[in-house]
mmCIF file of C-alpha atoms in Angstrom:
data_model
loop_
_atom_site.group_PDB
_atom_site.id
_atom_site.type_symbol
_atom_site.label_atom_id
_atom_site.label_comp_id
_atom_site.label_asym_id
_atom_site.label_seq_id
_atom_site.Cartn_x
_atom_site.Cartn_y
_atom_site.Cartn_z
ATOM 1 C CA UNK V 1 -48.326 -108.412 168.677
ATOM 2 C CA UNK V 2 -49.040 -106.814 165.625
ATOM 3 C CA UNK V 3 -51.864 -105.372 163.672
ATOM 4 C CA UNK V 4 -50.374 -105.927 160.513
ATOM 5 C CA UNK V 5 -51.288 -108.604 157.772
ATOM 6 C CA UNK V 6 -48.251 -111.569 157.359
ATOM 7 C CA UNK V 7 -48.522 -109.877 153.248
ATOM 8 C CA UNK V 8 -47.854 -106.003 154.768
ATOM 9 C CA UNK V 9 -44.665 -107.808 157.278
ATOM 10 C CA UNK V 10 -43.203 -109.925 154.354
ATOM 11 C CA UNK V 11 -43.731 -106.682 151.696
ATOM 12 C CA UNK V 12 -41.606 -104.428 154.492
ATOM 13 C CA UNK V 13 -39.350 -107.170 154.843
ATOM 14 C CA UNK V 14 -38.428 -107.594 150.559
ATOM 15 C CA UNK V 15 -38.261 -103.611 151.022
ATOM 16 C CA UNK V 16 -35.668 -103.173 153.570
ATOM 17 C CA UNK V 17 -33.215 -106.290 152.126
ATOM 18 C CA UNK V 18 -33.466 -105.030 148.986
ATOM 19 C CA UNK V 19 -32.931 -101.095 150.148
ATOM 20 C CA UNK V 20 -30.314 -102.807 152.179
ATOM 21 C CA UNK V 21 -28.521 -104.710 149.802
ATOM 22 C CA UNK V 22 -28.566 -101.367 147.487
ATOM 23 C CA UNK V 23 -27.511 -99.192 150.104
ATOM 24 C CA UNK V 24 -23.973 -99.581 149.176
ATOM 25 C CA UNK V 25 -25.172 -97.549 145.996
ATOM 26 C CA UNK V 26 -27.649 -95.165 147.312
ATOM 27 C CA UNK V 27 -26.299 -94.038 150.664
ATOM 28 C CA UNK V 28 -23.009 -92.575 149.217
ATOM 29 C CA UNK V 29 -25.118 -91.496 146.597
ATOM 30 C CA UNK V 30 -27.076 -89.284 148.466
ATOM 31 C CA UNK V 31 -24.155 -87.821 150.882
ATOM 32 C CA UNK V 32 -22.365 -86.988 147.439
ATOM 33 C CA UNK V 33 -25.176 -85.285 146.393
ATOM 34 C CA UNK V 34 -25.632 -83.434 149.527
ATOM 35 C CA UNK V 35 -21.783 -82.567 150.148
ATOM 36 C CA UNK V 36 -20.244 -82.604 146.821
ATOM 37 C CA UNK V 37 -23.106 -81.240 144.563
ATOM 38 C CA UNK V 38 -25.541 -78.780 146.766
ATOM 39 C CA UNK V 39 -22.638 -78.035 148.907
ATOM 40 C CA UNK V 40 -23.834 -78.530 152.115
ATOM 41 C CA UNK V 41 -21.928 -78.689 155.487
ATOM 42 C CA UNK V 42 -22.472 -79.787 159.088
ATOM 43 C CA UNK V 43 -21.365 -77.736 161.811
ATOM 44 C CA UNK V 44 -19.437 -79.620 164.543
ATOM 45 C CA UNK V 45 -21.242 -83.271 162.588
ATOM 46 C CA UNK V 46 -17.987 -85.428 163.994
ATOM 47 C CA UNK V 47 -19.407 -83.933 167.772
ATOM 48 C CA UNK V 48 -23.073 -84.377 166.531
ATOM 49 C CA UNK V 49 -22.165 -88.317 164.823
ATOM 50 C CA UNK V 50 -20.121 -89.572 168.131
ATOM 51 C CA UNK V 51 -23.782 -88.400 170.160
ATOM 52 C CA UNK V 52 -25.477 -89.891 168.215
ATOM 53 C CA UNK V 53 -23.835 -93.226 167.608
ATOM 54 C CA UNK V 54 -22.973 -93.398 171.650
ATOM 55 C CA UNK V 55 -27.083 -92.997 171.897
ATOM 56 C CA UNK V 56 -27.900 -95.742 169.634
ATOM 57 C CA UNK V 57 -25.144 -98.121 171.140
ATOM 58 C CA UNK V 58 -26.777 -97.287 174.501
ATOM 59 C CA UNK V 59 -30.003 -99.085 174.386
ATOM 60 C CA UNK V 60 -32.111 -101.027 171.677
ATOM 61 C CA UNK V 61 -34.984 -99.191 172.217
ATOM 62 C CA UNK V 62 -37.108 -98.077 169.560
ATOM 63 C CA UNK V 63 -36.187 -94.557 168.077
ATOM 64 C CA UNK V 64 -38.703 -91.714 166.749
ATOM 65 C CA UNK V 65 -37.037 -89.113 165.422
ATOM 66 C CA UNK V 66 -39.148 -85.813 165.128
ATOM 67 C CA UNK V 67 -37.951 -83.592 163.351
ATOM 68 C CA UNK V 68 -38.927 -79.824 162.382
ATOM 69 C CA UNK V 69 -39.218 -78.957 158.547
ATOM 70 C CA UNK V 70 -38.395 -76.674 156.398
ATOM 71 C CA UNK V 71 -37.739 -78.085 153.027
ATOM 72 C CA UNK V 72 -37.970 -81.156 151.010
ATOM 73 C CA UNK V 73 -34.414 -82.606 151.458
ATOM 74 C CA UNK V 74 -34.886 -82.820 155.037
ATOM 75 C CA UNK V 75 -34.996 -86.286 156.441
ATOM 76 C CA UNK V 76 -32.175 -86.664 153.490
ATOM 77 C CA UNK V 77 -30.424 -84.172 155.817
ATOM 78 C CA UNK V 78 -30.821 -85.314 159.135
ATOM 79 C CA UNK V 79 -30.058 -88.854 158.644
ATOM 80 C CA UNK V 80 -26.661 -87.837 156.865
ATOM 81 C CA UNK V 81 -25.812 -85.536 159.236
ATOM 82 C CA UNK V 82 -27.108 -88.375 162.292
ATOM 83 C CA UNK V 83 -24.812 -91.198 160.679
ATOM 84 C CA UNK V 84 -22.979 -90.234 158.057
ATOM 85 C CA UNK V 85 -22.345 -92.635 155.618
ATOM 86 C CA UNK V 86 -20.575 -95.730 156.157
ATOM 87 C CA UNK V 87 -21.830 -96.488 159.568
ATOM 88 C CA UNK V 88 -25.154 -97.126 158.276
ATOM 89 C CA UNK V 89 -23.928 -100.070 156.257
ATOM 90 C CA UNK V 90 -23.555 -101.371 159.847
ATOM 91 C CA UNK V 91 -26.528 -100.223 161.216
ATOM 92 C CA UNK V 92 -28.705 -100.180 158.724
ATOM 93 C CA UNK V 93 -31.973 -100.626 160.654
ATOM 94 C CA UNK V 94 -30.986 -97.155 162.144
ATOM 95 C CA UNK V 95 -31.381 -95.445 158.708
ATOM 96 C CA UNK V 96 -34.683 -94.190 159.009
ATOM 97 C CA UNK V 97 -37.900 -94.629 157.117
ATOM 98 C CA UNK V 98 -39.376 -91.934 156.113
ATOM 99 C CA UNK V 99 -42.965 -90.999 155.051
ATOM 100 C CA UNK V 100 -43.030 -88.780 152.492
ATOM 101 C CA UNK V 101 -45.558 -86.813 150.802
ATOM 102 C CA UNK V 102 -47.198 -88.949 148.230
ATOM 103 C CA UNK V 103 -48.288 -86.537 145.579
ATOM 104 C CA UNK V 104 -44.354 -85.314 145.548
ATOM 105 C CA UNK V 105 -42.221 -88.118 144.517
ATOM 106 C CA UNK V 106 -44.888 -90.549 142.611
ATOM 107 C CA UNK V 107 -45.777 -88.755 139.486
ATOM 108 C CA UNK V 108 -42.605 -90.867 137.895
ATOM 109 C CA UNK V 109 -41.840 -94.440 137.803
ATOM 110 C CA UNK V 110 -37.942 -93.986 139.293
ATOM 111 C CA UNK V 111 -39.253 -91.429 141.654
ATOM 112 C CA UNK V 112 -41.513 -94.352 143.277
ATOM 113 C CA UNK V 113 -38.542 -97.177 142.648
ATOM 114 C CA UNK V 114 -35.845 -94.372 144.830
ATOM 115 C CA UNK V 115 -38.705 -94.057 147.033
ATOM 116 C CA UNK V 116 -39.634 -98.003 147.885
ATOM 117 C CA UNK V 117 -35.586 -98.217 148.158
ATOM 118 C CA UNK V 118 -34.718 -95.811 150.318
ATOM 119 C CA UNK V 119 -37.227 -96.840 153.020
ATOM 120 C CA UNK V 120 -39.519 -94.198 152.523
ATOM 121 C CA UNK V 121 -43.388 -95.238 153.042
ATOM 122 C CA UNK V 122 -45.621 -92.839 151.223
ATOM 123 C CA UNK V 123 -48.605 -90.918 152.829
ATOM 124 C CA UNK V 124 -51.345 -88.821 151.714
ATOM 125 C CA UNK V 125 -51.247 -86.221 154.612
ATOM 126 C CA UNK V 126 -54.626 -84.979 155.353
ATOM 127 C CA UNK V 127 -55.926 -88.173 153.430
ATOM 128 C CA UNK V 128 -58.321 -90.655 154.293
ATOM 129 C CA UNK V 129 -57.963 -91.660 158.033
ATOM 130 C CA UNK V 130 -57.912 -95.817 156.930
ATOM 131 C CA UNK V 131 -54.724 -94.655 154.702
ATOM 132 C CA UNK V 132 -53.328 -92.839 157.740
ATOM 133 C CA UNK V 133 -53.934 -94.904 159.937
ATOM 134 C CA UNK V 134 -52.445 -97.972 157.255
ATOM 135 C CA UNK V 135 -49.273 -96.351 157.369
ATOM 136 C CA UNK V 136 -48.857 -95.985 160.956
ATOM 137 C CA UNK V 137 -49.692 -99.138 162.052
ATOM 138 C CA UNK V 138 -46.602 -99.975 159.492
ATOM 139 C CA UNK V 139 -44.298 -97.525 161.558
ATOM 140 C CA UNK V 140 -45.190 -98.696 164.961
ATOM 141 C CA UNK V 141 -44.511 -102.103 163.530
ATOM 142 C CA UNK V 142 -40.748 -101.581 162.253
ATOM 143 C CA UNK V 143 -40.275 -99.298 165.302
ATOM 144 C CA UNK V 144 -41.496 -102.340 167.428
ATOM 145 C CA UNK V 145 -39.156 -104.722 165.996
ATOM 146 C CA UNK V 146 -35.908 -102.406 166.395
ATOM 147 C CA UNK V 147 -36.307 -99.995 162.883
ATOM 148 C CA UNK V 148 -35.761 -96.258 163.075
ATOM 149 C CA UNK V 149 -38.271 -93.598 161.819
ATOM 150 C CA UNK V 150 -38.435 -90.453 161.142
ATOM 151 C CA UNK V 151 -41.468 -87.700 160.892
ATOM 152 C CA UNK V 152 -42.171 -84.192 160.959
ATOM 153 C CA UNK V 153 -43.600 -82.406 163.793
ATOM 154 C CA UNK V 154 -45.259 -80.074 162.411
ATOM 155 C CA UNK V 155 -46.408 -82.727 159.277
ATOM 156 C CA UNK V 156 -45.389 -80.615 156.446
ATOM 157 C CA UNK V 157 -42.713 -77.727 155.683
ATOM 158 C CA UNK V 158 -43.724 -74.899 158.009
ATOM 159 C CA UNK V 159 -45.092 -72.147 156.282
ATOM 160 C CA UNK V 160 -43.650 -69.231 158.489
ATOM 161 C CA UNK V 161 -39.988 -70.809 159.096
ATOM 162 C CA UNK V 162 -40.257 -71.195 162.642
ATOM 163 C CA UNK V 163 -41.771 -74.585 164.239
ATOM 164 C CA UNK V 164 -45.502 -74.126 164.223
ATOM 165 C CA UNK V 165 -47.765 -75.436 167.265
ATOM 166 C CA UNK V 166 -50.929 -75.505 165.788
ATOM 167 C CA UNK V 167 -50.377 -78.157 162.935
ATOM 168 C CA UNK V 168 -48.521 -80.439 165.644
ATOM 169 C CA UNK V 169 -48.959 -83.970 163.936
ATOM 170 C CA UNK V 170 -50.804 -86.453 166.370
ATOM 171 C CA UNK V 171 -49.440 -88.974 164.710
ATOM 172 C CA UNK V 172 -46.196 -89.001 166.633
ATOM 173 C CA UNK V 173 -48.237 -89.000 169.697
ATOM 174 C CA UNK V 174 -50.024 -91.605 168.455
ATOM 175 C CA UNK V 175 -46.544 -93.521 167.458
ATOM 176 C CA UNK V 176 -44.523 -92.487 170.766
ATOM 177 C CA UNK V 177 -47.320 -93.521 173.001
ATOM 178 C CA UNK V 178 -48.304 -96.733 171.669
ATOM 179 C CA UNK V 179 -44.826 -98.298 170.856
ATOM 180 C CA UNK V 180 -43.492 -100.019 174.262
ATOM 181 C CA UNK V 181 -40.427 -98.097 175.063
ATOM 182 C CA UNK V 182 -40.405 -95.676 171.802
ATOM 183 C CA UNK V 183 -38.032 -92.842 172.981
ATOM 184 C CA UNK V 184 -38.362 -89.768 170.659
ATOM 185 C CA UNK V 185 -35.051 -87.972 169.182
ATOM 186 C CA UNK V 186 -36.292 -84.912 168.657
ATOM 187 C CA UNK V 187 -34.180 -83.007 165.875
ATOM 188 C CA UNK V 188 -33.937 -79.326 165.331
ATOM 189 C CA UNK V 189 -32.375 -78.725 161.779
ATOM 190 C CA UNK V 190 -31.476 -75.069 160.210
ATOM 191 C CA UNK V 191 -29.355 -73.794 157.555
ATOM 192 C CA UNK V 192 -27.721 -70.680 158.208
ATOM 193 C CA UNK V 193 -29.551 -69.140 155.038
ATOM 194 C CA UNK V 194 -33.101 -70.397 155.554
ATOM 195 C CA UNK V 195 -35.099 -67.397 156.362
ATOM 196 C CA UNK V 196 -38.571 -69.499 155.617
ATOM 197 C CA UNK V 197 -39.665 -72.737 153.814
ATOM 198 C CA UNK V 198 -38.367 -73.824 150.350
ATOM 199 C CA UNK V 199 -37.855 -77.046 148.088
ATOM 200 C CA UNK V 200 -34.450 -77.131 148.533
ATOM 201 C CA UNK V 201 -31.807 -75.516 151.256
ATOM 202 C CA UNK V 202 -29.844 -72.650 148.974
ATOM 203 C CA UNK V 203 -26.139 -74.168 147.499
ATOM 204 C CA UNK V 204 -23.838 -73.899 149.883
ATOM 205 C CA UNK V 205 -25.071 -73.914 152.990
ATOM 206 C CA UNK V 206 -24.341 -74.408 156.592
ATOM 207 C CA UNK V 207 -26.274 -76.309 158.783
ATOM 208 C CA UNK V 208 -27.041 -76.658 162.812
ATOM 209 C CA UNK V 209 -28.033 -79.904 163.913
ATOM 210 C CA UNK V 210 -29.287 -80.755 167.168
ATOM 211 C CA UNK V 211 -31.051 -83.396 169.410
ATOM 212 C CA UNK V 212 -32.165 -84.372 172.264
ATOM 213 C CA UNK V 213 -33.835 -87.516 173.838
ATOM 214 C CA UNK V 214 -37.479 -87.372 174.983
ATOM 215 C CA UNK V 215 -39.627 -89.620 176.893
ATOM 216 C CA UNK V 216 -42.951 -88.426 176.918
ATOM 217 C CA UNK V 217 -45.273 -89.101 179.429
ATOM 218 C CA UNK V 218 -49.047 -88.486 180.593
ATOM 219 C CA UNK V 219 -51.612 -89.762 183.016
ATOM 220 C CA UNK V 220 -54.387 -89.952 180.480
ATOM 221 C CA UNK V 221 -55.471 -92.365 178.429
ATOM 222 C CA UNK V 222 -56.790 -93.016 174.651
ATOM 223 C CA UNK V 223 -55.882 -89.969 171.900
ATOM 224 C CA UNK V 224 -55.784 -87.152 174.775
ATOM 225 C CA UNK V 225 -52.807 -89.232 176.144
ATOM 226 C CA UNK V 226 -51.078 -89.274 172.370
ATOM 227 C CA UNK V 227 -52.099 -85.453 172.297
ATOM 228 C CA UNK V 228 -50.343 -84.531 175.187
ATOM 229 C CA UNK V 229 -46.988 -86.779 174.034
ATOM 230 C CA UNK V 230 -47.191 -84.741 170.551
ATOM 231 C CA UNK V 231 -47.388 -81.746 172.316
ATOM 232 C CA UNK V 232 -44.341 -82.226 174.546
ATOM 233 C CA UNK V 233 -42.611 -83.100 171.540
ATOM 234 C CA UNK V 234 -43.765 -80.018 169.964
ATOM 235 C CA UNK V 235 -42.887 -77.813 173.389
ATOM 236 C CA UNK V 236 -39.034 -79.614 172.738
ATOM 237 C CA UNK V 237 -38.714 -78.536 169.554
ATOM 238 C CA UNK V 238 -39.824 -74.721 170.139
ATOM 239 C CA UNK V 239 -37.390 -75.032 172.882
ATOM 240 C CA UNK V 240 -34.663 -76.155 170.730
ATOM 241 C CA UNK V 241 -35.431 -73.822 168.495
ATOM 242 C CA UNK V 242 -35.455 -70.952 170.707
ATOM 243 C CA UNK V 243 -31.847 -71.960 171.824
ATOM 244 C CA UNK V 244 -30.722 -71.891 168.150
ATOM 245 C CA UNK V 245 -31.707 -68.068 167.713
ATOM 246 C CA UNK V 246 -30.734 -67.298 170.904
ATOM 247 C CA UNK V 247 -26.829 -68.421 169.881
ATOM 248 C CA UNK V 248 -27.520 -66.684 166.606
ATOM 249 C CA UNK V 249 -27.959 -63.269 168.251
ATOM 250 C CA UNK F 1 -81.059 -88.162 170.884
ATOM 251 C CA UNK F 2 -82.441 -87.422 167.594
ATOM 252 C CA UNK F 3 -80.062 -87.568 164.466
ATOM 253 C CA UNK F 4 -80.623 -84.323 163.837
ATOM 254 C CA UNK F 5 -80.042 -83.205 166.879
ATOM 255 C CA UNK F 6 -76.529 -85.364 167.377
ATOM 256 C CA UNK F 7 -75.762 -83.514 163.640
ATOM 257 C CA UNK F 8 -76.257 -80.202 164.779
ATOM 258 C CA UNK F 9 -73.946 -80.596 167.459
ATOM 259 C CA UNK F 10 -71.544 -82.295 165.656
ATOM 260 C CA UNK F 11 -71.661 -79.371 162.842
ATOM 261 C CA UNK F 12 -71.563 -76.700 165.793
ATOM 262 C CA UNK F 13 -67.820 -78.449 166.967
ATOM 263 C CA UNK F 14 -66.830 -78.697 163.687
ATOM 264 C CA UNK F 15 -67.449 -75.050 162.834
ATOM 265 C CA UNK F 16 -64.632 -74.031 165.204
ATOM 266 C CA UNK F 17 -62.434 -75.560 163.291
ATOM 267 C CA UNK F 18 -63.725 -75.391 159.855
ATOM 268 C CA UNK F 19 -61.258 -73.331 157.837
ATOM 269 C CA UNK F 20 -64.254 -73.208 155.143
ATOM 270 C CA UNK F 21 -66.716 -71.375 156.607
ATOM 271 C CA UNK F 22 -69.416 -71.009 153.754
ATOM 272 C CA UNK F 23 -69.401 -74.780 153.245
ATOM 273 C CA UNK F 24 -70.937 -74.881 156.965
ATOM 274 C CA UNK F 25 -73.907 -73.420 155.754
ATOM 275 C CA UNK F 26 -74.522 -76.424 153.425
ATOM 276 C CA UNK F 27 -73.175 -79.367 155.064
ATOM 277 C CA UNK F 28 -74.986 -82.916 154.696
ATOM 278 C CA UNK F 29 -73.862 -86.225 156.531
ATOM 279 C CA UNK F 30 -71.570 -86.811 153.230
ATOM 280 C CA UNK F 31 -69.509 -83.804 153.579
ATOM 281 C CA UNK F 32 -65.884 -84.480 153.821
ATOM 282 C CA UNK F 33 -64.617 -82.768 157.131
ATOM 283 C CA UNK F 34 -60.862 -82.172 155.704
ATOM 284 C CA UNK F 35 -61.761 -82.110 152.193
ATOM 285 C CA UNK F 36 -64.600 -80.087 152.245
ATOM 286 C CA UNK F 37 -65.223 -78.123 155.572
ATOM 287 C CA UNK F 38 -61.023 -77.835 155.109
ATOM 288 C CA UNK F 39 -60.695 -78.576 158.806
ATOM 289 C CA UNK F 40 -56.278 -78.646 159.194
ATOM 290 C CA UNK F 41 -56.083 -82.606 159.502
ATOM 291 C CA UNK F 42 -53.746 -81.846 162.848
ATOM 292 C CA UNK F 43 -57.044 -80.207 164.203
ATOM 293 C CA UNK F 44 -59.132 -84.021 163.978
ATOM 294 C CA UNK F 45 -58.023 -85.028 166.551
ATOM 295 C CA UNK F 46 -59.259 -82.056 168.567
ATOM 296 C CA UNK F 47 -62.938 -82.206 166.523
ATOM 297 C CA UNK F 48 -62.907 -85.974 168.244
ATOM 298 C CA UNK F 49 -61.752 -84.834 171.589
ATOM 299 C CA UNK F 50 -64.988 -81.957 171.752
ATOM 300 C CA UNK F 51 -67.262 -85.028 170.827
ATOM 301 C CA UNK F 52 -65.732 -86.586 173.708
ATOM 302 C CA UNK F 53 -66.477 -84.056 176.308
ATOM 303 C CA UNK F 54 -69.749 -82.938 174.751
ATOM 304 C CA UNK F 55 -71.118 -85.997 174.305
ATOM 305 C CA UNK F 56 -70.008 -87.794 177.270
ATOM 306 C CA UNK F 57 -67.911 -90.613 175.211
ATOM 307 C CA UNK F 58 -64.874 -92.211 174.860
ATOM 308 C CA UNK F 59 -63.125 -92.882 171.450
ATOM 309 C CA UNK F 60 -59.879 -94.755 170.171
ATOM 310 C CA UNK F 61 -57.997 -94.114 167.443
ATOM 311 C CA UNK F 62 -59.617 -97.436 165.872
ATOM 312 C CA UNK F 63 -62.905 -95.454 165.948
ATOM 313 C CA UNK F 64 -61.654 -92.033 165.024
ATOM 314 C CA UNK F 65 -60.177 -93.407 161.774
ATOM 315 C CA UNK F 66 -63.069 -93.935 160.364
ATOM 316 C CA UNK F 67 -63.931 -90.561 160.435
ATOM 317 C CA UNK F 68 -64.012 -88.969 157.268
ATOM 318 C CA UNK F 69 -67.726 -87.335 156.860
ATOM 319 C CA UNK F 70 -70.064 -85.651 158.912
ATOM 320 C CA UNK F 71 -72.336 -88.784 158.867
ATOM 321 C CA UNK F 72 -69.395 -91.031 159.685
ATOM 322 C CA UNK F 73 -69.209 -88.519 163.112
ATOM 323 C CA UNK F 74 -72.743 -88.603 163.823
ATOM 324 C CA UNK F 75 -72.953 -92.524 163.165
ATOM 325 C CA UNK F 76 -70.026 -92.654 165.834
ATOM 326 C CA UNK F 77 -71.605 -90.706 168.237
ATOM 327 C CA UNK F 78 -74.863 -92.597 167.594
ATOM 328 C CA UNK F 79 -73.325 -96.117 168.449
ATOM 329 C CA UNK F 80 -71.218 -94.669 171.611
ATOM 330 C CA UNK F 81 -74.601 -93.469 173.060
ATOM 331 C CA UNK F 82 -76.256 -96.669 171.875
#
């Protein structure tokens, strides 16, 4: 079952073939740019990659990943340092989509072409609810027929660098408790020089991945039951987080 | 319940969340909760869940999407007590 019109399915269909057929282009793209031009490094990503492949060869399930945020390149990030490169030309339905900010990537006409490419679905956070709500119901759809996404916890960068629980986004609730089965990979992410938000993680940088697998689960019903699975979500991720400063001390 | 009445307890919920405190003073039924009373849009959900409790009420997320104004609320209200 699904709320979505046969026009919305067919228009996410043409936009993962044709992201997938490209992908041999923009997926070692991107990891150049994020190894071999910003610099950046994963600590202990062959450990983090054989997790995480073993995970996805575990189950079909569907997979939310939910991840904190702390600059723009993020979900860039955490899908390289997931799968790395060439096992996504594999498993491409486990390279997530993404919903990005709309007002940050569509002001040019490549900027929306790299967008609809790299299966990224654009949202207007804090928008009307019908948009929202639009691009959800798109979500729980590819996440109901064996597609990956990935969101932000806290819904945008957080504005004092550590995860933030009052600007928890329902919508994962909403996403983990209405998709049959939806397990939620919740993914702490931190370079070793980001002191607070930015656009981009400084040149250079190391960074500490981590995740764990979450089933959330309430009693309740209706949005106080999608409430409480954002908020366990949420609890996760300040307890990942914790652990990271904890090993930094 | 009187209109007014259901909007002056919707306005009283929203207050506690309203980041915008002088545009309380003014509100109408077409004031935009987010845009206007700048209520964080991770803090709806909780507006919807206090019309819940205070008005005795259940509502989906069907409903609670189309929330966007203060009338849009009250009208809400109005047809779950209907």
């Amino acid at each position: 079952m699904t709320d979505l019109t046969r026009r919305a399915r067919l228009a996410l269909w043409v936009q993962r073939e044709v992201g997938r057929v490209l992908s041999v282009f923009w997926i070692p793209a991107s990891a150049f740019a994020l190894r071999y031009v910003m610099g950046y490094r994963i600590k202990n990503v062959a450990r983090l990659r054989k997790r995480f492949r073993a995970l996805m060869a575990e189950s079909d399930e569907p997979v939310l990943i939910c991840a904190n945020h702390l600059t723009m390149v993020d979900s860039m990030l955490v899908a390289w340092a997931l799968g790395g490169t060439w096992w996504y030309f594999f498993h491409y339905r486990r390279m997530p989509w993404n919903l990005p900010e709309y007002r940050n990537f569509t002001s040019l006409w490549f900027g929306r072409a790299a967008m609809w490419i790299t299966k990224c679905i654009p949202i207007r956070r804090g928008g009307r609810r019908e948009h929202v709500s639009a691009v959800l119901k798109r979500i729980k759809y590819l996440l109901s027929r064996g597609e990956t996404a990935l969101v932000f916890a806290e819904g945008g960068r957080s504005r004092t660098g550590r995860v933030q629980l009052d600007s928890i986004a329902y919508g994962m609730g909403r996403i983990t408790s209405s998709v049959r089965n939806c397990r939620a990979l919740v993914v702490y992410l931190r370079g070793d020089r980001q002191r607070t938000w930015s656009t981009v993680p400084a040149m250079g940088d190391s960074f500490y991945v981590d995740f764990e697998v979450l089933r959330p689960h309430s009693e309740r019903t209706g949005m106080r039951r999608s409430r409480e699975f954002a908020q366990q979500i949420a609890q996760r991720l300040v307890g990942m987080e914790e652990k990271y400063f904890a090993r930094r001390k | 319940m009187a209109r007014d009445e259901t909007f002056g307890k919707v306005m009283e919920i929203i207050g506690r969340y309203a980041k915008n405190k002088d545009a309380i003073e003014g509100a109408t039924e077409d004031t935009n909760i987010l845009e206007d009373l700048k209520v964080n849009s991770a803090r709806l959900v909780d507006v919807i869940l206090d019309f819940e409790d205070e008005f005795d009420i259940e509502v989906d997320d069907e409903d609670a999407d189309a929330v966007n104004t203060v009338g849009d609320a009250v009208t809400l209200i109005e047809a779950k007590l209907a």
